[in-house]
PDB file of N, CA and C in Angstrom:
ATOM      1  N   MET A   1      -6.924  -9.036  20.311  1.00  0.00           N
ATOM      2  CA  MET A   1      -6.182  -8.247  19.296  1.00  0.00           C
ATOM      3  C   MET A   1      -5.818  -8.992  18.293  1.00  0.00           C
ATOM      4  N   ILE A   2      -6.165  -8.351  16.825  1.00  0.00           N
ATOM      5  CA  ILE A   2      -5.699  -9.103  15.565  1.00  0.00           C
ATOM      6  C   ILE A   2      -4.222  -9.168  15.352  1.00  0.00           C
ATOM      7  N   ALA A   3      -3.761  -7.787  15.421  1.00  0.00           N
ATOM      8  CA  ALA A   3      -2.390  -7.905  15.077  1.00  0.00           C
ATOM      9  C   ALA A   3      -1.850  -6.529  15.795  1.00  0.00           C
ATOM     10  N   ASP A   4      -0.528  -6.420  15.834  1.00  0.00           N
ATOM     11  CA  ASP A   4      -0.050  -5.015  16.591  1.00  0.00           C
ATOM     12  C   ASP A   4       0.021  -4.027  15.339  1.00  0.00           C
ATOM     13  N   TYR A   5       0.316  -4.386  14.232  1.00  0.00           N
ATOM     14  CA  TYR A   5       0.458  -3.393  12.844  1.00  0.00           C
ATOM     15  C   TYR A   5      -0.225  -3.933  11.818  1.00  0.00           C
ATOM     16  N   PHE A   6      -0.843  -2.852  11.188  1.00  0.00           N
ATOM     17  CA  PHE A   6      -1.293  -3.171   9.771  1.00  0.00           C
ATOM     18  C   PHE A   6      -0.580  -2.471   8.885  1.00  0.00           C
ATOM     19  N   VAL A   7      -0.011  -2.913   7.910  1.00  0.00           N
ATOM     20  CA  VAL A   7       0.751  -2.246   6.656  1.00  0.00           C
ATOM     21  C   VAL A   7      -0.271  -2.195   5.439  1.00  0.00           C
ATOM     22  N   LEU A   8      -0.542  -1.024   4.927  1.00  0.00           N
ATOM     23  CA  LEU A   8      -1.298  -0.838   3.753  1.00  0.00           C
ATOM     24  C   LEU A   8      -0.325  -0.142   2.819  1.00  0.00           C
ATOM     25  N   ALA A   9      -0.540  -0.950   1.657  1.00  0.00           N
ATOM     26  CA  ALA A   9       0.343  -0.528   0.282  1.00  0.00           C
ATOM     27  C   ALA A   9      -0.585  -0.484  -0.907  1.00  0.00           C
ATOM     28  N   SER A  10      -0.386   0.244  -1.741  1.00  0.00           N
ATOM     29  CA  SER A  10      -1.009   0.153  -3.199  1.00  0.00           C
ATOM     30  C   SER A  10      -0.102   0.300  -4.279  1.00  0.00           C
ATOM     31  N   ALA A  11      -0.458  -0.184  -5.536  1.00  0.00           N
ATOM     32  CA  ALA A  11       0.352  -0.251  -6.750  1.00  0.00           C
ATOM     33  C   ALA A  11      -0.633   0.017  -7.861  1.00  0.00           C
ATOM     34  N   SER A  12      -0.267   0.468  -8.977  1.00  0.00           N
ATOM     35  CA  SER A  12      -0.919   0.882 -10.049  1.00  0.00           C
ATOM     36  C   SER A  12      -1.346  -0.324 -10.805  1.00  0.00           C
ATOM     37  N   ASN A  13      -0.811  -1.516 -10.954  1.00  0.00           N
ATOM     38  CA  ASN A  13      -1.423  -2.598 -11.642  1.00  0.00           C
ATOM     39  C   ASN A  13      -0.763  -3.948 -10.958  1.00  0.00           C
ATOM     40  N   ILE A  14      -1.603  -5.040 -11.402  1.00  0.00           N
ATOM     41  CA  ILE A  14      -1.243  -6.426 -11.088  1.00  0.00           C
ATOM     42  C   ILE A  14       0.107  -6.660 -10.675  1.00  0.00           C
ATOM     43  N   ASN A  15       0.933  -6.421 -11.896  1.00  0.00           N
ATOM     44  CA  ASN A  15       2.262  -6.801 -11.713  1.00  0.00           C
ATOM     45  C   ASN A  15       2.992  -5.881 -10.678  1.00  0.00           C
ATOM     46  N   GLN A  16       2.687  -4.895 -10.471  1.00  0.00           N
ATOM     47  CA  GLN A  16       3.363  -4.041  -9.423  1.00  0.00           C
ATOM     48  C   GLN A  16       2.879  -4.613  -7.928  1.00  0.00           C
ATOM     49  N   VAL A  17       1.585  -4.984  -7.777  1.00  0.00           N
ATOM     50  CA  VAL A  17       0.996  -5.621  -6.774  1.00  0.00           C
ATOM     51  C   VAL A  17       1.978  -6.836  -6.385  1.00  0.00           C
ATOM     52  N   GLN A  18       2.226  -7.684  -7.356  1.00  0.00           N
ATOM     53  CA  GLN A  18       2.941  -8.857  -6.966  1.00  0.00           C
ATOM     54  C   GLN A  18       4.130  -8.725  -6.866  1.00  0.00           C
ATOM     55  N   ALA A  19       4.894  -7.530  -7.453  1.00  0.00           N
ATOM     56  CA  ALA A  19       6.418  -7.427  -7.088  1.00  0.00           C
ATOM     57  C   ALA A  19       6.403  -6.752  -5.598  1.00  0.00           C
ATOM     58  N   LEU A  20       5.407  -5.766  -5.279  1.00  0.00           N
ATOM     59  CA  LEU A  20       5.572  -5.605  -3.770  1.00  0.00           C
ATOM     60  C   LEU A  20       5.360  -6.592  -2.808  1.00  0.00           C
ATOM     61  N   VAL A  21       4.538  -7.632  -3.179  1.00  0.00           N
ATOM     62  CA  VAL A  21       4.409  -8.805  -2.277  1.00  0.00           C
ATOM     63  C   VAL A  21       5.496  -9.694  -2.315  1.00  0.00           C
ATOM     64  N   ASP A  22       6.063  -9.918  -3.423  1.00  0.00           N
ATOM     65  CA  ASP A  22       7.511 -10.539  -3.522  1.00  0.00           C
ATOM     66  C   ASP A  22       8.565  -9.958  -2.726  1.00  0.00           C
ATOM     67  N   ASN A  23       8.733  -8.744  -2.736  1.00  0.00           N
ATOM     68  CA  ASN A  23       9.680  -7.735  -1.970  1.00  0.00           C
ATOM     69  C   ASN A  23       9.462  -7.922  -0.589  1.00  0.00           C
ATOM     70  N   VAL A  24       8.172  -7.873  -0.244  1.00  0.00           N
ATOM     71  CA  VAL A  24       7.971  -8.014   1.245  1.00  0.00           C
ATOM     72  C   VAL A  24       8.190  -9.371   1.889  1.00  0.00           C
ATOM     73  N   GLU A  25       7.830 -10.315   1.151  1.00  0.00           N
ATOM     74  CA  GLU A  25       8.054 -11.799   1.571  1.00  0.00           C
ATOM     75  C   GLU A  25       9.379 -12.157   1.523  1.00  0.00           C
ATOM     76  N   GLU A  26      10.198 -11.482   0.478  1.00  0.00           N
ATOM     77  CA  GLU A  26      11.774 -11.706   0.614  1.00  0.00           C
ATOM     78  C   GLU A  26      12.538 -11.018   1.859  1.00  0.00           C
ATOM     79  N   VAL A  27      12.064  -9.743   1.910  1.00  0.00           N
ATOM     80  CA  VAL A  27      12.876  -9.041   2.868  1.00  0.00           C
ATOM     81  C   VAL A  27      12.362  -9.517   4.402  1.00  0.00           C
ATOM     82  N   LEU A  28      11.244 -10.017   4.539  1.00  0.00           N
ATOM     83  CA  LEU A  28      10.675 -10.360   5.966  1.00  0.00           C
ATOM     84  C   LEU A  28      11.161 -11.755   6.071  1.00  0.00           C
ATOM     85  N   TYR A  29      11.443 -12.608   5.081  1.00  0.00           N
ATOM     86  CA  TYR A  29      12.073 -13.933   5.278  1.00  0.00           C
ATOM     87  C   TYR A  29      13.490 -13.704   5.681  1.00  0.00           C
ATOM     88  N   LYS A  30      14.375 -13.053   5.129  1.00  0.00           N
ATOM     89  CA  LYS A  30      15.619 -12.600   5.408  1.00  0.00           C
ATOM     90  C   LYS A  30      15.729 -12.167   6.694  1.00  0.00           C
ATOM     91  N   ALA A  31      14.743 -11.383   7.248  1.00  0.00           N
ATOM     92  CA  ALA A  31      14.720 -10.713   8.694  1.00  0.00           C
ATOM     93  C   ALA A  31      14.354 -11.935   9.717  1.00  0.00           C
ATOM     94  N   GLY A  32      13.953 -13.198   9.105  1.00  0.00           N
ATOM     95  CA  GLY A  32      13.703 -14.185  10.252  1.00  0.00           C
ATOM     96  C   GLY A  32      12.244 -14.300  10.349  1.00  0.00           C
ATOM     97  N   TYR A  33      11.228 -13.611   9.633  1.00  0.00           N
ATOM     98  CA  TYR A  33       9.649 -13.957   9.707  1.00  0.00           C
ATOM     99  C   TYR A  33       9.258 -14.625   8.657  1.00  0.00           C
ATOM    100  N   SER A  34       8.268 -15.443   9.177  1.00  0.00           N
ATOM    101  CA  SER A  34       7.554 -16.462   8.141  1.00  0.00           C
ATOM    102  C   SER A  34       6.307 -16.091   8.223  1.00  0.00           C
ATOM    103  N   CYS A  35       5.724 -16.120   7.053  1.00  0.00           N
ATOM    104  CA  CYS A  35       4.291 -15.685   6.664  1.00  0.00           C
ATOM    105  C   CYS A  35       3.495 -16.935   7.003  1.00  0.00           C
ATOM    106  N   ARG A  36       2.450 -16.621   7.868  1.00  0.00           N
ATOM    107  CA  ARG A  36       1.570 -17.537   8.439  1.00  0.00           C
ATOM    108  C   ARG A  36       0.531 -17.944   7.535  1.00  0.00           C
ATOM    109  N   GLN A  37       0.062 -16.866   6.827  1.00  0.00           N
ATOM    110  CA  GLN A  37      -0.942 -17.229   5.711  1.00  0.00           C
ATOM    111  C   GLN A  37      -0.876 -16.128   4.951  1.00  0.00           C
ATOM    112  N   LYS A  38      -1.327 -16.721   3.682  1.00  0.00           N
ATOM    113  CA  LYS A  38      -1.445 -15.665   2.534  1.00  0.00           C
ATOM    114  C   LYS A  38      -2.693 -15.763   1.795  1.00  0.00           C
ATOM    115  N   GLU A  39      -3.394 -14.581   1.744  1.00  0.00           N
ATOM    116  CA  GLU A  39      -4.630 -14.880   1.028  1.00  0.00           C
ATOM    117  C   GLU A  39      -4.666 -13.975  -0.387  1.00  0.00           C
ATOM    118  N   GLY A  40      -4.813 -14.567  -1.416  1.00  0.00           N
ATOM    119  CA  GLY A  40      -4.918 -14.206  -2.859  1.00  0.00           C
ATOM    120  C   GLY A  40      -3.705 -14.819  -3.585  1.00  0.00           C
ATOM    121  N   ASN A  41      -3.772 -14.374  -4.827  1.00  0.00           N
ATOM    122  CA  ASN A  41      -2.805 -15.148  -5.481  1.00  0.00           C
ATOM    123  C   ASN A  41      -2.098 -14.321  -6.681  1.00  0.00           C
ATOM    124  N   ARG A  42      -1.377 -14.618  -7.815  1.00  0.00           N
ATOM    125  CA  ARG A  42      -0.642 -13.764  -8.677  1.00  0.00           C
ATOM    126  C   ARG A  42      -1.767 -12.732  -9.676  1.00  0.00           C
ATOM    127  N   SER A  43      -2.918 -13.296  -9.672  1.00  0.00           N
ATOM    128  CA  SER A  43      -3.996 -12.557 -10.343  1.00  0.00           C
ATOM    129  C   SER A  43      -4.635 -11.601  -9.550  1.00  0.00           C
ATOM    130  N   SER A  44      -4.483 -11.536  -8.110  1.00  0.00           N
ATOM    131  CA  SER A  44      -5.300 -10.778  -7.124  1.00  0.00           C
ATOM    132  C   SER A  44      -5.004  -9.332  -7.215  1.00  0.00           C
ATOM    133  N   THR A  45      -5.950  -8.361  -7.000  1.00  0.00           N
ATOM    134  CA  THR A  45      -5.702  -7.090  -6.867  1.00  0.00           C
ATOM    135  C   THR A  45      -5.672  -6.652  -5.498  1.00  0.00           C
ATOM    136  N   TRP A  46      -5.736  -7.679  -4.473  1.00  0.00           N
ATOM    137  CA  TRP A  46      -5.507  -7.389  -2.970  1.00  0.00           C
ATOM    138  C   TRP A  46      -4.737  -8.810  -2.532  1.00  0.00           C
ATOM    139  N   ILE A  47      -3.660  -8.644  -2.031  1.00  0.00           N
ATOM    140  CA  ILE A  47      -3.124  -9.801  -1.207  1.00  0.00           C
ATOM    141  C   ILE A  47      -2.706  -9.473   0.040  1.00  0.00           C
ATOM    142  N   LEU A  48      -3.088 -10.299   1.123  1.00  0.00           N
ATOM    143  CA  LEU A  48      -3.077 -10.075   2.388  1.00  0.00           C
ATOM    144  C   LEU A  48      -1.853 -11.207   2.798  1.00  0.00           C
ATOM    145  N   LEU A  49      -0.884 -10.643   3.676  1.00  0.00           N
ATOM    146  CA  LEU A  49       0.006 -11.478   4.256  1.00  0.00           C
ATOM    147  C   LEU A  49       0.006 -11.316   5.878  1.00  0.00           C
ATOM    148  N   ASP A  50      -0.129 -12.474   6.452  1.00  0.00           N
ATOM    149  CA  ASP A  50      -0.226 -12.561   7.778  1.00  0.00           C
ATOM    150  C   ASP A  50       1.018 -13.081   8.523  1.00  0.00           C
ATOM    151  N   TYR A  51       1.816 -12.360   9.211  1.00  0.00           N
ATOM    152  CA  TYR A  51       2.749 -12.521   9.914  1.00  0.00           C
ATOM    153  C   TYR A  51       2.789 -12.376  11.290  1.00  0.00           C
ATOM    154  N   GLY A  52       1.532 -12.706  11.744  1.00  0.00           N
ATOM    155  CA  GLY A  52       1.260 -12.771  13.275  1.00  0.00           C
ATOM    156  C   GLY A  52       0.809 -11.509  13.779  1.00  0.00           C
ATOM    157  N   ASP A  53       2.011 -10.715  14.417  1.00  0.00           N
ATOM    158  CA  ASP A  53       1.828  -9.436  14.836  1.00  0.00           C
ATOM    159  C   ASP A  53       1.515  -8.310  13.908  1.00  0.00           C
ATOM    160  N   MET A  54       2.054  -8.587  12.798  1.00  0.00           N
ATOM    161  CA  MET A  54       1.928  -7.637  11.528  1.00  0.00           C
ATOM    162  C   MET A  54       1.084  -8.342  10.289  1.00  0.00           C
ATOM    163  N   ILE A  55       0.049  -7.412   9.976  1.00  0.00           N
ATOM    164  CA  ILE A  55      -0.607  -7.971   8.579  1.00  0.00           C
ATOM    165  C   ILE A  55      -0.192  -6.785   7.470  1.00  0.00           C
ATOM    166  N   VAL A  56      -0.010  -7.474   6.344  1.00  0.00           N
ATOM    167  CA  VAL A  56       0.537  -6.498   5.346  1.00  0.00           C
ATOM    168  C   VAL A  56      -0.729  -6.747   4.143  1.00  0.00           C
ATOM    169  N   HIS A  57      -1.186  -5.686   3.762  1.00  0.00           N
ATOM    170  CA  HIS A  57      -2.268  -5.503   2.667  1.00  0.00           C
ATOM    171  C   HIS A  57      -1.581  -4.891   1.637  1.00  0.00           C
ATOM    172  N   VAL A  58      -1.619  -5.527   0.405  1.00  0.00           N
ATOM    173  CA  VAL A  58      -1.124  -4.845  -0.743  1.00  0.00           C
ATOM    174  C   VAL A  58      -2.251  -4.783  -1.848  1.00  0.00           C
ATOM    175  N   PHE A  59      -2.809  -3.745  -2.030  1.00  0.00           N
ATOM    176  CA  PHE A  59      -3.884  -3.524  -3.116  1.00  0.00           C
ATOM    177  C   PHE A  59      -3.421  -2.850  -4.425  1.00  0.00           C
ATOM    178  N   SER A  60      -4.466  -3.021  -5.325  1.00  0.00           N
ATOM    179  CA  SER A  60      -4.273  -2.188  -6.614  1.00  0.00           C
ATOM    180  C   SER A  60      -4.966  -0.761  -5.897  1.00  0.00           C
ATOM    181  N   LYS A  61      -4.655   0.233  -6.570  1.00  0.00           N
ATOM    182  CA  LYS A  61      -5.082   1.537  -6.275  1.00  0.00           C
ATOM    183  C   LYS A  61      -6.649   1.699  -6.151  1.00  0.00           C
ATOM    184  N   GLU A  62      -7.320   0.973  -6.905  1.00  0.00           N
ATOM    185  CA  GLU A  62      -8.825   1.039  -7.074  1.00  0.00           C
ATOM    186  C   GLU A  62      -9.303   0.249  -5.900  1.00  0.00           C
ATOM    187  N   ASP A  63      -8.892  -0.889  -5.616  1.00  0.00           N
ATOM    188  CA  ASP A  63      -9.252  -1.569  -4.514  1.00  0.00           C
ATOM    189  C   ASP A  63      -9.018  -1.016  -3.191  1.00  0.00           C
ATOM    190  N   ARG A  64      -7.770  -0.358  -2.879  1.00  0.00           N
ATOM    191  CA  ARG A  64      -7.519   0.511  -1.781  1.00  0.00           C
ATOM    192  C   ARG A  64      -8.409   1.538  -1.603  1.00  0.00           C
ATOM    193  N   LEU A  65      -8.908   2.159  -2.586  1.00  0.00           N
ATOM    194  CA  LEU A  65      -9.967   3.389  -2.373  1.00  0.00           C
ATOM    195  C   LEU A  65     -11.314   2.766  -2.060  1.00  0.00           C
ATOM    196  N   PHE A  66     -11.838   1.689  -2.768  1.00  0.00           N
ATOM    197  CA  PHE A  66     -12.829   0.927  -2.502  1.00  0.00           C
ATOM    198  C   PHE A  66     -13.150   0.419  -1.206  1.00  0.00           C
ATOM    199  N   TYR A  67     -12.151  -0.187  -0.624  1.00  0.00           N
ATOM    200  CA  TYR A  67     -12.148  -0.838   0.819  1.00  0.00           C
ATOM    201  C   TYR A  67     -12.147   0.073   1.911  1.00  0.00           C
ATOM    202  N   ASP A  68     -11.078   1.058   1.655  1.00  0.00           N
ATOM    203  CA  ASP A  68     -10.845   1.894   2.477  1.00  0.00           C
ATOM    204  C   ASP A  68     -10.541   1.719   4.012  1.00  0.00           C
ATOM    205  N   LEU A  69      -9.648   0.759   4.072  1.00  0.00           N
ATOM    206  CA  LEU A  69      -9.438   0.128   5.537  1.00  0.00           C
ATOM    207  C   LEU A  69      -8.880   1.251   6.389  1.00  0.00           C
ATOM    208  N   GLU A  70      -8.276   2.227   5.824  1.00  0.00           N
ATOM    209  CA  GLU A  70      -7.978   3.404   6.768  1.00  0.00           C
ATOM    210  C   GLU A  70      -9.105   3.876   7.482  1.00  0.00           C
ATOM    211  N   ARG A  71     -10.280   3.954   6.761  1.00  0.00           N
ATOM    212  CA  ARG A  71     -11.471   4.491   7.559  1.00  0.00           C
ATOM    213  C   ARG A  71     -11.915   3.546   8.568  1.00  0.00           C
ATOM    214  N   ILE A  72     -12.017   2.143   8.379  1.00  0.00           N
ATOM    215  CA  ILE A  72     -12.203   0.925   9.314  1.00  0.00           C
ATOM    216  C   ILE A  72     -11.219   1.160  10.371  1.00  0.00           C
ATOM    217  N   TRP A  73     -10.170   1.691  10.375  1.00  0.00           N
ATOM    218  CA  TRP A  73      -8.976   1.413  11.596  1.00  0.00           C
ATOM    219  C   TRP A  73      -8.548   2.566  11.790  1.00  0.00           C
ATOM    220  N   ARG A  74      -9.579   3.623  11.650  1.00  0.00           N
ATOM    221  CA  ARG A  74      -9.209   5.134  12.006  1.00  0.00           C
ATOM    222  C   ARG A  74      -8.614   5.565  13.483  1.00  0.00           C
ATOM    223  N   ASP A  75      -9.144   4.631  14.352  1.00  0.00           N
ATOM    224  CA  ASP A  75      -8.610   4.759  15.656  1.00  0.00           C
ATOM    225  C   ASP A  75      -7.285   4.442  16.036  1.00  0.00           C
ATOM    226  N   GLY A  76      -6.526   3.876  15.019  1.00  0.00           N
ATOM    227  CA  GLY A  76      -5.253   3.452  15.121  1.00  0.00           C
ATOM    228  C   GLY A  76      -4.337   4.629  15.101  1.00  0.00           C
ATOM    229  N   LYS A  77      -3.175   4.296  15.430  1.00  0.00           N
ATOM    230  CA  LYS A  77      -1.974   5.172  15.328  1.00  0.00           C
ATOM    231  C   LYS A  77      -1.379   5.021  14.054  1.00  0.00           C
ATOM    232  N   LEU A  78      -1.512   6.136  13.340  1.00  0.00           N
ATOM    233  CA  LEU A  78      -0.605   6.131  11.938  1.00  0.00           C
ATOM    234  C   LEU A  78       0.642   6.238  12.060  1.00  0.00           C
ATOM    235  N   LEU A  79       1.565   5.373  11.480  1.00  0.00           N
ATOM    236  CA  LEU A  79       3.025   5.507  11.217  1.00  0.00           C
ATOM    237  C   LEU A  79       3.243   5.668   9.720  1.00  0.00           C
ATOM    238  N   GLU A  80       3.933   6.838   9.565  1.00  0.00           N
ATOM    239  CA  GLU A  80       4.318   6.770   8.234  1.00  0.00           C
ATOM    240  C   GLU A  80       5.483   6.334   7.567  1.00  0.00           C
ATOM    241  N   SER A  81       6.304   5.687   8.628  1.00  0.00           N
ATOM    242  CA  SER A  81       7.696   5.422   8.029  1.00  0.00           C
ATOM    243  C   SER A  81       8.320   4.326   8.843  1.00  0.00           C
ATOM    244  N   VAL A  82       9.416   3.421   8.420  1.00  0.00           N
ATOM    245  CA  VAL A  82       9.668   2.469   9.168  1.00  0.00           C
ATOM    246  C   VAL A  82      10.478   3.052  10.475  1.00  0.00           C
ATOM    247  N   ALA A  83      11.050   4.273  10.282  1.00  0.00           N
ATOM    248  CA  ALA A  83      11.797   4.909  11.285  1.00  0.00           C
ATOM    249  C   ALA A  83      10.881   5.091  12.658  1.00  0.00           C
ATOM    250  N   GLU A  84       9.556   5.404  12.236  1.00  0.00           N
ATOM    251  CA  GLU A  84       8.629   5.626  13.290  1.00  0.00           C
ATOM    252  C   GLU A  84       8.186   4.434  13.921  1.00  0.00           C
ATOM    253  N   LEU A  85       8.076   3.074  13.276  1.00  0.00           N
ATOM    254  CA  LEU A  85       7.798   1.780  13.744  1.00  0.00           C
ATOM    255  C   LEU A  85       8.955   1.354  14.655  1.00  0.00           C
ATOM    256  N   GLU A  86      10.134   1.513  14.230  1.00  0.00           N
ATOM    257  CA  GLU A  86      11.427   1.152  15.178  1.00  0.00           C
ATOM    258  C   GLU A  86      11.580   2.076  16.223  1.00  0.00           C
ATOM    259  N   ALA A  87      11.031   3.146  16.247  1.00  0.00           N
ATOM    260  CA  ALA A  87      10.850   4.075  17.543  1.00  0.00           C
ATOM    261  C   ALA A  87      10.104   3.410  18.573  1.00  0.00           C
ATOM    262  N   GLU A  88       9.109   3.113  18.041  1.00  0.00           N
ATOM    263  CA  GLU A  88       7.873   2.614  18.606  1.00  0.00           C
ATOM    264  C   GLU A  88       8.534   1.271  19.664  1.00  0.00           C
ATOM    265  N   GLU A  89       9.343   0.455  19.043  1.00  0.00           N
ATOM    266  CA  GLU A  89       9.903  -0.472  19.850  1.00  0.00           C
ATOM    267  C   GLU A  89      10.903  -0.426  20.966  1.00  0.00           C
TER     268      GLU A  89
END
């Protein structure tokens, strides 16, 4: 198995993509998680954060539509909120 959870998020522009990435990194760091690997940089329109059991994808809206990871992983269970995620544990 690659990961237990894939988190997919999108933003309207590169600055918002980076803001989302910064927030994810900050919140997960404070929660005690460390990023194993990060793919992409400050000018990327798709950034992947690998937290082991959880992979976070942050896309521009255009890239999210183009790559359509939801289609590829359509057999997975869709969780709409953090509350649903916590209920799974």
